PDB file of C-alpha atoms in Angstrom:
ATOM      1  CA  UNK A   1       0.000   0.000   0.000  1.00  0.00           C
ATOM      2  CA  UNK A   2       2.553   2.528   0.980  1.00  0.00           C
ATOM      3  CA  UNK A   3       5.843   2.001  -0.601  1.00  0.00           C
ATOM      4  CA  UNK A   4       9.417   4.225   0.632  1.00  0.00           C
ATOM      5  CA  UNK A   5      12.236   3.399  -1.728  1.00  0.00           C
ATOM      6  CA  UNK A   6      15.808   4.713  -1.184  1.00  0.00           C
ATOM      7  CA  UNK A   7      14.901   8.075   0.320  1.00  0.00           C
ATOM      8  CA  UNK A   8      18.005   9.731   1.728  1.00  0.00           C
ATOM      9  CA  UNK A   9      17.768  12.195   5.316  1.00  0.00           C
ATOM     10  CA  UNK A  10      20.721  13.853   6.626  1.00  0.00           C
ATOM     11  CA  UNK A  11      23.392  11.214   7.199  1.00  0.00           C
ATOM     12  CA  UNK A  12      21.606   8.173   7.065  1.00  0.00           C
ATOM     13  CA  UNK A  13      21.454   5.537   4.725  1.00  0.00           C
ATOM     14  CA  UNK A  14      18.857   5.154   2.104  1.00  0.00           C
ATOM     15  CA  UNK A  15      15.485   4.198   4.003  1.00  0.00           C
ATOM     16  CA  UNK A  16      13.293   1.998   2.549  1.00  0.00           C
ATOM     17  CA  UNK A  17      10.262   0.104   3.655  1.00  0.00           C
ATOM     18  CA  UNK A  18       6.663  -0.735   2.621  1.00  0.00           C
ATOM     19  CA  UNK A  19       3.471  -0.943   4.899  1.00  0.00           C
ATOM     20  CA  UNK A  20       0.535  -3.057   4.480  1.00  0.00           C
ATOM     21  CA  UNK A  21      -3.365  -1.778   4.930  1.00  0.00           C
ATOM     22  CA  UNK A  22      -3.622  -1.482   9.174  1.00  0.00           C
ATOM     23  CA  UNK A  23       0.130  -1.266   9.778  1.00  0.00           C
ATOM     24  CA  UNK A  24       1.953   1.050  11.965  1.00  0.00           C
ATOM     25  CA  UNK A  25       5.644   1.838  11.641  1.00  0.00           C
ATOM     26  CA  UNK A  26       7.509   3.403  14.693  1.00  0.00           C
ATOM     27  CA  UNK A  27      10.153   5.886  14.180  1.00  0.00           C
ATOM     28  CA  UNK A  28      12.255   6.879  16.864  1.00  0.00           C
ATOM     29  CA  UNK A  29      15.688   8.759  17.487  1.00  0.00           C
ATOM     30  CA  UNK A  30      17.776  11.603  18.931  1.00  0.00           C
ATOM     31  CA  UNK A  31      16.802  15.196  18.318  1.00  0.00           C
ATOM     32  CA  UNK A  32      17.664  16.848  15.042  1.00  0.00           C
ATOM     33  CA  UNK A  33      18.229  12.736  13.464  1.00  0.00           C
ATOM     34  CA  UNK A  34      15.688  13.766  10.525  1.00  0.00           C
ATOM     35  CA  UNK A  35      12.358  11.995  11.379  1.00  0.00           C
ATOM     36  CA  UNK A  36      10.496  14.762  10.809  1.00  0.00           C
ATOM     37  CA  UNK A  37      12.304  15.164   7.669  1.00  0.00           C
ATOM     38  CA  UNK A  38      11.200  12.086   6.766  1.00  0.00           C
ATOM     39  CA  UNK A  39       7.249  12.331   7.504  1.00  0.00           C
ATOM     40  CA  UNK A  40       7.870  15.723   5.348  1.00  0.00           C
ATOM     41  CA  UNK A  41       9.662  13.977   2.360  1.00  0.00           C
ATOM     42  CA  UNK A  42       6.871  11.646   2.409  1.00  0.00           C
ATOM     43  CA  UNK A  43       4.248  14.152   2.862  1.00  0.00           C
ATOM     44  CA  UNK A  44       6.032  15.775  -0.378  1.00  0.00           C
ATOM     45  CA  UNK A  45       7.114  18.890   1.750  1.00  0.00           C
ATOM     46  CA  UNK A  46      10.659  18.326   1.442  1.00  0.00           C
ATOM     47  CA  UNK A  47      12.297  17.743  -1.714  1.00  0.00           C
ATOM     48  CA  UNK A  48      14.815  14.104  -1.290  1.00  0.00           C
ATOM     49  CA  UNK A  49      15.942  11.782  -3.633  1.00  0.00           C
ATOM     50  CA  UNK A  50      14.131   8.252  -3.754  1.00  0.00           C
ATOM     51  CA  UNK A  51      10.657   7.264  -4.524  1.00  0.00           C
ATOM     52  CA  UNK A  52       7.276   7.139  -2.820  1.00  0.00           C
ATOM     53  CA  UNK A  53       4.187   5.026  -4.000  1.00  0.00           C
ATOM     54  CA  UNK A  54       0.956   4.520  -2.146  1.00  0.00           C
ATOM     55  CA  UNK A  55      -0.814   1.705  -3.847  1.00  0.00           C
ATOM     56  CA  UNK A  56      -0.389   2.079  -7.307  1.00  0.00           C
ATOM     57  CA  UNK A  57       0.336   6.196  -7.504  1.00  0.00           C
ATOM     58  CA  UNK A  58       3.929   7.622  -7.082  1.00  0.00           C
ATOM     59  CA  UNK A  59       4.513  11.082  -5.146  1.00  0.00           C
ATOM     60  CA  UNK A  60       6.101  12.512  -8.297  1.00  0.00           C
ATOM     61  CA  UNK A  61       3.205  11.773 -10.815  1.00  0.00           C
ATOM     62  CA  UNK A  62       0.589  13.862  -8.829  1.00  0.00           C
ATOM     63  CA  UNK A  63       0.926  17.812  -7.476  1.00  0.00           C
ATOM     64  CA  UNK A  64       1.653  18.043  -4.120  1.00  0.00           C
ATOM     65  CA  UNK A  65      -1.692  19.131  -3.197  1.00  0.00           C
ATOM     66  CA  UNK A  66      -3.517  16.160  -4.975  1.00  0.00           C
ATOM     67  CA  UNK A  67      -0.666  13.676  -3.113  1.00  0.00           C
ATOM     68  CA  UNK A  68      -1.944  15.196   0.598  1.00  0.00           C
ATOM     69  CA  UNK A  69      -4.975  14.740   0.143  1.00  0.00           C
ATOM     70  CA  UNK A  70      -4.597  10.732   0.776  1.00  0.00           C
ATOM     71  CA  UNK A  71      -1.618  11.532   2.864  1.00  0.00           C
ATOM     72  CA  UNK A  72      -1.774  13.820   5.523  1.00  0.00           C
ATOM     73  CA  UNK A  73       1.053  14.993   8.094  1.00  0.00           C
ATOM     74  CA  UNK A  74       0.020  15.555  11.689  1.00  0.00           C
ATOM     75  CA  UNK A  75       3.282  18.087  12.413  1.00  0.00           C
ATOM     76  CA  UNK A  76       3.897  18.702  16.185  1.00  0.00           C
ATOM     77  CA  UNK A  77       2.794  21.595  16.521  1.00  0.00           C
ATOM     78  CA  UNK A  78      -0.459  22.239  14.982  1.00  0.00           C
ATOM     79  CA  UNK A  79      -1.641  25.567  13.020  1.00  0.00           C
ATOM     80  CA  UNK A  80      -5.077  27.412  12.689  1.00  0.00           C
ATOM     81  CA  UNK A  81      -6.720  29.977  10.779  1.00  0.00           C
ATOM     82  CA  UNK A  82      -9.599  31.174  12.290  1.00  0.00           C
ATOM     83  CA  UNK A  83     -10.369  32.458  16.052  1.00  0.00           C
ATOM     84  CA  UNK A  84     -12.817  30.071  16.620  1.00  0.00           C
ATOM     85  CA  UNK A  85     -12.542  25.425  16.306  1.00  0.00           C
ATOM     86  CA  UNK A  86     -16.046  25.379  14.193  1.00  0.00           C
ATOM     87  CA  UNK A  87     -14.696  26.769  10.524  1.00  0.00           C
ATOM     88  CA  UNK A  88     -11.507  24.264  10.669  1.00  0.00           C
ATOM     89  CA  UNK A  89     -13.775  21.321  10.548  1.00  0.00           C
ATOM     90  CA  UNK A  90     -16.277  19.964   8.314  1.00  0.00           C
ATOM     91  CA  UNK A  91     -20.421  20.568   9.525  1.00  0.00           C
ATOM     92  CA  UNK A  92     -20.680  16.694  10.057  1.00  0.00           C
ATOM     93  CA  UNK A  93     -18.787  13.590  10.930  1.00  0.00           C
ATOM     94  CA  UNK A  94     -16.149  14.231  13.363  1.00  0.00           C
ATOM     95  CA  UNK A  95     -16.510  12.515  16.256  1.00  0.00           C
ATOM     96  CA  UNK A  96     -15.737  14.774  19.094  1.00  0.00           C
ATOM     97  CA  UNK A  97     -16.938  12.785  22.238  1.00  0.00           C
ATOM     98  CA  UNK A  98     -14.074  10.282  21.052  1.00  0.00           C
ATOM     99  CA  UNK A  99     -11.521  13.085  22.282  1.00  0.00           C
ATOM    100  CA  UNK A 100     -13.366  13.963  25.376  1.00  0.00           C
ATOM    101  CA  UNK A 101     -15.065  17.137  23.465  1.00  0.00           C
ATOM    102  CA  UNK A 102     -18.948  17.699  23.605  1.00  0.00           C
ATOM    103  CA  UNK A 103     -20.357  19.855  20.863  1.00  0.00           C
ATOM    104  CA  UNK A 104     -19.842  23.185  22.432  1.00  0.00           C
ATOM    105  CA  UNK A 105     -15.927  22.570  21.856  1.00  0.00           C
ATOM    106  CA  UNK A 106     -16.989  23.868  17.982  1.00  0.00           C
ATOM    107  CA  UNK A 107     -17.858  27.704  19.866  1.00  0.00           C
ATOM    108  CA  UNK A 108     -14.583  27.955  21.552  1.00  0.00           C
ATOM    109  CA  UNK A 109     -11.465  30.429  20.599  1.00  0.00           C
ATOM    110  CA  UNK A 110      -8.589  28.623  20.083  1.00  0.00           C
ATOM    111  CA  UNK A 111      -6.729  31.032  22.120  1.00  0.00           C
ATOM    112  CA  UNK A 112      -8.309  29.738  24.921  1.00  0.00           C
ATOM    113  CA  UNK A 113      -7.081  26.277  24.395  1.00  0.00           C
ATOM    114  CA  UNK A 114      -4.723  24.538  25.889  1.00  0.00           C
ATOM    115  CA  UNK A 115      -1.972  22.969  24.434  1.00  0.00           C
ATOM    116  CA  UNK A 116      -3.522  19.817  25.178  1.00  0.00           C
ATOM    117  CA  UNK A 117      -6.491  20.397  23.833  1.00  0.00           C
ATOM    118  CA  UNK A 118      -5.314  21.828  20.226  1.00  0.00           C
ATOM    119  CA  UNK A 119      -2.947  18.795  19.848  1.00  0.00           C
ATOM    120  CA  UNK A 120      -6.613  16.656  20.027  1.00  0.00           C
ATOM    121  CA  UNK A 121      -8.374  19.086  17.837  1.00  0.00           C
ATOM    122  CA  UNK A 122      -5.603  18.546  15.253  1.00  0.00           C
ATOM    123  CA  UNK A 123      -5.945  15.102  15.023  1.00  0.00           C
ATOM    124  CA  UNK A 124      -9.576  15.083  14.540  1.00  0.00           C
ATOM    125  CA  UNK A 125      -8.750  17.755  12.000  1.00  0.00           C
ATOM    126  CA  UNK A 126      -6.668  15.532   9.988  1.00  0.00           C
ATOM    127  CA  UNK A 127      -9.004  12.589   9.969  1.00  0.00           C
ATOM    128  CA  UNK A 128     -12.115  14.546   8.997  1.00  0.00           C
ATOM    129  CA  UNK A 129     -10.423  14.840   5.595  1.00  0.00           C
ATOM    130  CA  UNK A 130     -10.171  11.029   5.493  1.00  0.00           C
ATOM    131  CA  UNK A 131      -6.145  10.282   4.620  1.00  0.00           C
ATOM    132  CA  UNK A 132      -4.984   7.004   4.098  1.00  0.00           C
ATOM    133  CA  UNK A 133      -1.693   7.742   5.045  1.00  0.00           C
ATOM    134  CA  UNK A 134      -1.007   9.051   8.140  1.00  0.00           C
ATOM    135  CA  UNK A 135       2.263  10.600   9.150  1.00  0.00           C
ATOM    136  CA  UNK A 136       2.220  11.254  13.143  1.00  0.00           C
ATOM    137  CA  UNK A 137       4.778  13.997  14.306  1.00  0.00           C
ATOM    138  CA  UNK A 138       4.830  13.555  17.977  1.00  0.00           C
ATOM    139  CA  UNK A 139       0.998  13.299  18.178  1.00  0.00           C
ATOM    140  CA  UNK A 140       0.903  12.669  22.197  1.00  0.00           C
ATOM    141  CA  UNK A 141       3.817  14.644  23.193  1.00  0.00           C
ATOM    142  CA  UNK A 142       1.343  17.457  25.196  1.00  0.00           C
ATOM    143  CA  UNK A 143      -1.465  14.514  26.663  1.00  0.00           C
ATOM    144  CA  UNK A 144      -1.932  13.289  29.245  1.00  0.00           C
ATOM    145  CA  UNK A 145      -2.230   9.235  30.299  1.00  0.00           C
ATOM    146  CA  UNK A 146      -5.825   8.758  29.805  1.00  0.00           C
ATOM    147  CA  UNK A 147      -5.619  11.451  26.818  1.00  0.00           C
ATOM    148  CA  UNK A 148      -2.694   9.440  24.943  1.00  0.00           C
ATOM    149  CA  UNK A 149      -4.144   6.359  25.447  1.00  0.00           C
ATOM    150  CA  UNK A 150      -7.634   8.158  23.538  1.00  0.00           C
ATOM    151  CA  UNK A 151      -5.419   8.859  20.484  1.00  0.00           C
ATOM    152  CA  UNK A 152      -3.742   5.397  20.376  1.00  0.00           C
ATOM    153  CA  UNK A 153      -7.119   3.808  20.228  1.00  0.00           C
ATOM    154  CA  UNK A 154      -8.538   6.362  17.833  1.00  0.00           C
ATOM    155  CA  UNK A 155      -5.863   5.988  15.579  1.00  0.00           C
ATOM    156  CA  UNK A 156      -5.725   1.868  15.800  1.00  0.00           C
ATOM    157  CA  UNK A 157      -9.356   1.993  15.010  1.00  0.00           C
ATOM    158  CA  UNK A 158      -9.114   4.595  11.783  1.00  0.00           C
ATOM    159  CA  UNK A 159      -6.344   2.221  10.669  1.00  0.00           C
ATOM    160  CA  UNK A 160      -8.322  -0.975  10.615  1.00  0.00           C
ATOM    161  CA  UNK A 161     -11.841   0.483   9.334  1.00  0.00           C
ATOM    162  CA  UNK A 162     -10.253   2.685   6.571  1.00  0.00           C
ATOM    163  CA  UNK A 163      -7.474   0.361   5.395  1.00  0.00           C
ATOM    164  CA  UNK A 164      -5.076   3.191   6.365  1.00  0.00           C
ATOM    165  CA  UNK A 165      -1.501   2.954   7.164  1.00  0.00           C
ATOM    166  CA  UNK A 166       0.254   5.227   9.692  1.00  0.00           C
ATOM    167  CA  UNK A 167       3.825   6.166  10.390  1.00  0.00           C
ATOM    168  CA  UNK A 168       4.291   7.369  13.860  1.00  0.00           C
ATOM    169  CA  UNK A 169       7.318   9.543  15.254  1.00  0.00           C
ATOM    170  CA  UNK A 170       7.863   9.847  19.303  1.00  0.00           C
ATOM    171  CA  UNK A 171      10.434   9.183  22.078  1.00  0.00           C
ATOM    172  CA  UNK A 172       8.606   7.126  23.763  1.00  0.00           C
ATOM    173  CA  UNK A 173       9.888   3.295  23.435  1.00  0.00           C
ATOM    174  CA  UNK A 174       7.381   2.178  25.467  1.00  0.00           C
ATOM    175  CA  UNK A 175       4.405   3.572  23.189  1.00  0.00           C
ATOM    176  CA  UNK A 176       5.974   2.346  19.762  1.00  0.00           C
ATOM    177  CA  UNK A 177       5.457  -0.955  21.609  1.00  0.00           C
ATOM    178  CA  UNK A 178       2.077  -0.460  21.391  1.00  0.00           C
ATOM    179  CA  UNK A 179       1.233   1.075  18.389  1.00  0.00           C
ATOM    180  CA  UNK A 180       4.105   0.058  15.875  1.00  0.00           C
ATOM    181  CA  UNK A 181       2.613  -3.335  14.124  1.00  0.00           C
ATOM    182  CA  UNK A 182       5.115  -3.824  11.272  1.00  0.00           C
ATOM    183  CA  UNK A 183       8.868  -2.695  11.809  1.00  0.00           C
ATOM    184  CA  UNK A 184      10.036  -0.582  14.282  1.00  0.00           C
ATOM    185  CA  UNK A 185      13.129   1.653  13.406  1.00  0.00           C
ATOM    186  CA  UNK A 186      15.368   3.830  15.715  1.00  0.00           C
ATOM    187  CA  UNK A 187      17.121   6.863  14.059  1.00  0.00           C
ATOM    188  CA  UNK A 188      20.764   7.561  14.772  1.00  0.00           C
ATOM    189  CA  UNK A 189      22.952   9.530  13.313  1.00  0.00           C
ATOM    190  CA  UNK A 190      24.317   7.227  10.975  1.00  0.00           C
ATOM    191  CA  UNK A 191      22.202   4.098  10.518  1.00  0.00           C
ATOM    192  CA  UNK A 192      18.910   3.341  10.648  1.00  0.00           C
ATOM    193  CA  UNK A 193      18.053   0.192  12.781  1.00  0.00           C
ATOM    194  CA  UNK A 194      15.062  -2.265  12.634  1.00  0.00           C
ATOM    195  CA  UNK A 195      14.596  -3.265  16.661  1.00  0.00           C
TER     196      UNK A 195
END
């Protein structure tokens, strides 16, 4: 389904992998090791040599725009538009309660939201538009327990019931444990290594 062939970040050796429908690939690594550069190469942000396919489309036959709208990037730190949550989403089918939100959360300024909060929002953002690619930047890095564990299910669930694939970038070893389903991969500065 999604298909990385010899795509080059920083220092490290080609990267290449595929993901099937429902899979989950961990990324890991020190600060500054290119991860993120990664989710944007794939997200066609970032121009890098190699090749990226998701089923039977390659990044460099489509624009840009066309290519996100099957694969979105979740960055880390999320952006808005408007003053208000309401005109960022779509008038039906986003699932608030799933993210501990009633209705009302759709009247609130965003400059009243915590960091917390936003990082939520921003995921329901992204999966309102219906990606099958997901590239996670750090999507739990400002929740809490019971909030991370929310977004772990929410995301396991949108994986199986839209035949999505995600690739999902944190520190935490413990949580690519229990989200990573394929191949797990810790960035270092020179190597890339399946664990």
């Amino acid at each position: 389904m999604l298909k990385v062939s010899e795509i080059i970040i920083n220092t490290l050796a080609p990267i290449s992998f595929e993901l099937a429908a429902g899979e989950c690939l961990g990324v890991s690594g020190e600060s500054g090791c290119g991860k993120t550069r990664l989710l944007r190469a794939i997200a066609d942000m970032d121009c890098v040599e190699g090749l990226v396919c998701f089923e039977d489309i390659c990044q460099q036959d489509v624009s840009g725009a066309e290519w996100r709208k099957q694969v979105a990037l979740l960055p880390a730190e999320s952006q808005w538009w408007f003053d208000t949550v309401a005109p960022h989403f779509p008038e039906d089918g986003v699932d608030f309660a799933s993210m501990g939100f009633d209705d009302s959360v759709l009247q609130w300024q965003l400059s009243r939201c915590s960091s917390g909060e936003k990082q939520r929002l921003s995921i329901l953002r992204m999966l309102a538009n219906r990606p099958r690619v997901l590239l996670l930047d750090e999507p739990t890095a400002n929740l809490d327990a019971e909030n991370t564990r929310k977004v772990e299910a929410l995301i396991a669930d949108y994986l199986q019931q839209n035949n999505a694939v995600a690739i999902w970038v944190t520190h935490n070893h413990a949580q690519l444990k229990r989200v990573a389903t394929q191949r797990y991969f810790d960035f270092t500065q020179s190597a890339m290594v399946s664990l």
